[in-house]
């Protein structure tokens, strides 16, 4: 049976080491058989590859790609809490925040970057409940921030 790491390799993806929190929180918390991640910014090697509002400084297509990065960081946070990504049995919920120009209304399309990637990685167990919310600003002027809830065994 293939492991999740094998599937990630097939897709050309690498889950990074977990990012250090930028404030007073921990990356993930386990309650029962669920792991809740803190909001994941699209950090790459400790830095944001883009900043600003989607629909102004950041193109929606670029923000969608950043949402995919949030998935990898979310998986890193989950791994730090449960030890192995192979323990994840289902993606339960995704809550996506998009720092939006006031005229931008394409938040669902941006967060589709995360949802589609979770489907590619997990297949049917990657289907999840979701919210996609436009906000005025996010930490560090990030364009996207996403929280995840994973079920694990």
PDB file of N, CA and C in Angstrom, residues 20-56:
ATOM      1  N   UNK A  20       7.704  27.984  12.394  1.00  0.00           N
ATOM      2  CA  UNK A  20       7.609  28.466  13.767  1.00  0.00           C
ATOM      3  C   UNK A  20       6.465  29.471  13.854  1.00  0.00           C
ATOM      4  N   UNK A  21       5.666  29.397  14.914  1.00  0.00           N
ATOM      5  CA  UNK A  21       4.572  30.363  15.071  1.00  0.00           C
ATOM      6  C   UNK A  21       5.093  31.797  15.114  1.00  0.00           C
ATOM      7  N   UNK A  22       4.287  32.718  14.564  1.00  0.00           N
ATOM      8  CA  UNK A  22       4.667  34.131  14.563  1.00  0.00           C
ATOM      9  C   UNK A  22       4.032  34.882  15.729  1.00  0.00           C
ATOM     10  N   UNK A  23       3.335  34.164  16.626  1.00  0.00           N
ATOM     11  CA  UNK A  23       2.697  34.778  17.799  1.00  0.00           C
ATOM     12  C   UNK A  23       2.539  33.701  18.879  1.00  0.00           C
ATOM     13  N   UNK A  24       1.652  33.924  19.834  1.00  0.00           N
ATOM     14  CA  UNK A  24       1.492  33.041  20.995  1.00  0.00           C
ATOM     15  C   UNK A  24       0.462  31.944  20.713  1.00  0.00           C
ATOM     16  N   UNK A  25       0.874  30.915  19.999  1.00  0.00           N
ATOM     17  CA  UNK A  25       0.010  29.772  19.694  1.00  0.00           C
ATOM     18  C   UNK A  25       0.889  28.586  19.328  1.00  0.00           C
ATOM     19  N   UNK A  26       0.264  27.424  19.139  1.00  0.00           N
ATOM     20  CA  UNK A  26       0.989  26.250  18.650  1.00  0.00           C
ATOM     21  C   UNK A  26       0.428  25.880  17.277  1.00  0.00           C
ATOM     22  N   UNK A  27       1.200  25.182  16.461  1.00  0.00           N
ATOM     23  CA  UNK A  27       0.789  24.912  15.087  1.00  0.00           C
ATOM     24  C   UNK A  27      -0.459  24.030  14.945  1.00  0.00           C
ATOM     25  N   UNK A  28      -0.657  23.107  15.886  1.00  0.00           N
ATOM     26  CA  UNK A  28      -1.807  22.205  15.784  1.00  0.00           C
ATOM     27  C   UNK A  28      -2.154  21.652  17.154  1.00  0.00           C
ATOM     28  N   UNK A  29      -3.447  21.328  17.312  1.00  0.00           N
ATOM     29  CA  UNK A  29      -3.944  20.760  18.555  1.00  0.00           C
ATOM     30  C   UNK A  29      -4.751  19.513  18.212  1.00  0.00           C
ATOM     31  N   UNK A  30      -4.555  18.458  19.005  1.00  0.00           N
ATOM     32  CA  UNK A  30      -5.315  17.224  18.842  1.00  0.00           C
ATOM     33  C   UNK A  30      -6.430  17.191  19.877  1.00  0.00           C
ATOM     34  N   UNK A  31      -7.629  16.862  19.406  1.00  0.00           N
ATOM     35  CA  UNK A  31      -8.770  16.636  20.294  1.00  0.00           C
ATOM     36  C   UNK A  31      -9.491  15.399  19.769  1.00  0.00           C
ATOM     37  N   UNK A  32      -9.490  14.342  20.574  1.00  0.00           N
ATOM     38  CA  UNK A  32     -10.065  13.085  20.109  1.00  0.00           C
ATOM     39  C   UNK A  32      -9.299  12.581  18.908  1.00  0.00           C
ATOM     40  N   UNK A  33     -10.034  12.292  17.829  1.00  0.00           N
ATOM     41  CA  UNK A  33      -9.365  11.820  16.612  1.00  0.00           C
ATOM     42  C   UNK A  33      -9.298  12.907  15.538  1.00  0.00           C
ATOM     43  N   UNK A  34      -9.307  14.168  15.997  1.00  0.00           N
ATOM     44  CA  UNK A  34      -9.195  15.294  15.076  1.00  0.00           C
ATOM     45  C   UNK A  34      -7.955  16.111  15.398  1.00  0.00           C
ATOM     46  N   UNK A  35      -7.308  16.605  14.360  1.00  0.00           N
ATOM     47  CA  UNK A  35      -6.213  17.549  14.543  1.00  0.00           C
ATOM     48  C   UNK A  35      -6.630  18.857  13.868  1.00  0.00           C
ATOM     49  N   UNK A  36      -6.589  19.921  14.655  1.00  0.00           N
ATOM     50  CA  UNK A  36      -6.950  21.257  14.211  1.00  0.00           C
ATOM     51  C   UNK A  36      -5.665  22.044  14.023  1.00  0.00           C
ATOM     52  N   UNK A  37      -5.471  22.588  12.825  1.00  0.00           N
ATOM     53  CA  UNK A  37      -4.274  23.406  12.630  1.00  0.00           C
ATOM     54  C   UNK A  37      -4.602  24.865  12.925  1.00  0.00           C
ATOM     55  N   UNK A  38      -3.593  25.585  13.332  1.00  0.00           N
ATOM     56  CA  UNK A  38      -3.693  27.037  13.376  1.00  0.00           C
ATOM     57  C   UNK A  38      -3.747  27.527  11.936  1.00  0.00           C
ATOM     58  N   UNK A  39      -4.064  28.784  11.754  1.00  0.00           N
ATOM     59  CA  UNK A  39      -4.078  29.340  10.412  1.00  0.00           C
ATOM     60  C   UNK A  39      -2.704  29.232   9.778  1.00  0.00           C
ATOM     61  N   UNK A  40      -2.677  28.724   8.561  1.00  0.00           N
ATOM     62  CA  UNK A  40      -1.422  28.509   7.848  1.00  0.00           C
ATOM     63  C   UNK A  40      -1.249  29.571   6.773  1.00  0.00           C
ATOM     64  N   UNK A  41      -0.160  30.307   6.885  1.00  0.00           N
ATOM     65  CA  UNK A  41       0.200  31.271   5.849  1.00  0.00           C
ATOM     66  C   UNK A  41       0.980  30.547   4.759  1.00  0.00           C
ATOM     67  N   UNK A  42       1.068  31.101   3.569  1.00  0.00           N
ATOM     68  CA  UNK A  42       1.807  30.446   2.489  1.00  0.00           C
ATOM     69  C   UNK A  42       3.319  30.700   2.571  1.00  0.00           C
ATOM     70  N   UNK A  43       3.882  30.414   3.733  1.00  0.00           N
ATOM     71  CA  UNK A  43       5.318  30.629   3.943  1.00  0.00           C
ATOM     72  C   UNK A  43       6.133  29.602   3.148  1.00  0.00           C
ATOM     73  N   UNK A  44       7.225  30.074   2.568  1.00  0.00           N
ATOM     74  CA  UNK A  44       8.181  29.214   1.877  1.00  0.00           C
ATOM     75  C   UNK A  44       9.553  29.586   2.427  1.00  0.00           C
ATOM     76  N   UNK A  45      10.207  28.633   3.049  1.00  0.00           N
ATOM     77  CA  UNK A  45      11.527  28.886   3.648  1.00  0.00           C
ATOM     78  C   UNK A  45      11.499  30.089   4.588  1.00  0.00           C
ATOM     79  N   UNK A  46      10.412  30.194   5.373  1.00  0.00           N
ATOM     80  CA  UNK A  46      10.317  31.225   6.393  1.00  0.00           C
ATOM     81  C   UNK A  46       9.899  32.605   5.920  1.00  0.00           C
ATOM     82  N   UNK A  47       9.519  32.723   4.651  1.00  0.00           N
ATOM     83  CA  UNK A  47       9.122  34.033   4.117  1.00  0.00           C
ATOM     84  C   UNK A  47       7.874  33.902   3.250  1.00  0.00           C
ATOM     85  N   UNK A  48       7.143  34.996   3.142  1.00  0.00           N
ATOM     86  CA  UNK A  48       5.992  35.029   2.240  1.00  0.00           C
ATOM     87  C   UNK A  48       6.473  35.353   0.828  1.00  0.00           C
ATOM     88  N   UNK A  49       6.090  34.545  -0.166  1.00  0.00           N
ATOM     89  CA  UNK A  49       6.504  34.834  -1.535  1.00  0.00           C
ATOM     90  C   UNK A  49       5.763  36.018  -2.157  1.00  0.00           C
ATOM     91  N   UNK A  50       4.646  36.415  -1.552  1.00  0.00           N
ATOM     92  CA  UNK A  50       3.882  37.572  -2.036  1.00  0.00           C
ATOM     93  C   UNK A  50       3.125  38.169  -0.859  1.00  0.00           C
ATOM     94  N   UNK A  51       2.867  39.452  -0.935  1.00  0.00           N
ATOM     95  CA  UNK A  51       2.068  40.132   0.083  1.00  0.00           C
ATOM     96  C   UNK A  51       1.071  41.045  -0.620  1.00  0.00           C
ATOM     97  N   UNK A  52       0.040  41.421   0.126  1.00  0.00           N
ATOM     98  CA  UNK A  52      -0.920  42.371  -0.395  1.00  0.00           C
ATOM     99  C   UNK A  52      -2.298  41.773  -0.605  1.00  0.00           C
ATOM    100  N   UNK A  53      -3.191  42.587  -1.126  1.00  0.00           N
ATOM    101  CA  UNK A  53      -4.584  42.220  -1.324  1.00  0.00           C
ATOM    102  C   UNK A  53      -4.783  41.499  -2.656  1.00  0.00           C
ATOM    103  N   UNK A  54      -5.595  40.456  -2.610  1.00  0.00           N
ATOM    104  CA  UNK A  54      -5.960  39.759  -3.832  1.00  0.00           C
ATOM    105  C   UNK A  54      -6.951  40.642  -4.597  1.00  0.00           C
ATOM    106  N   UNK A  55      -6.729  40.733  -5.890  1.00  0.00           N
ATOM    107  CA  UNK A  55      -7.543  41.622  -6.714  1.00  0.00           C
ATOM    108  C   UNK A  55      -6.902  42.979  -6.897  1.00  0.00           C
ATOM    109  N   UNK A  56      -5.795  43.223  -6.199  1.00  0.00           N
ATOM    110  CA  UNK A  56      -5.039  44.473  -6.350  1.00  0.00           C
ATOM    111  C   UNK A  56      -3.580  44.097  -6.581  1.00  0.00           C
TER     112      UNK A  56
END
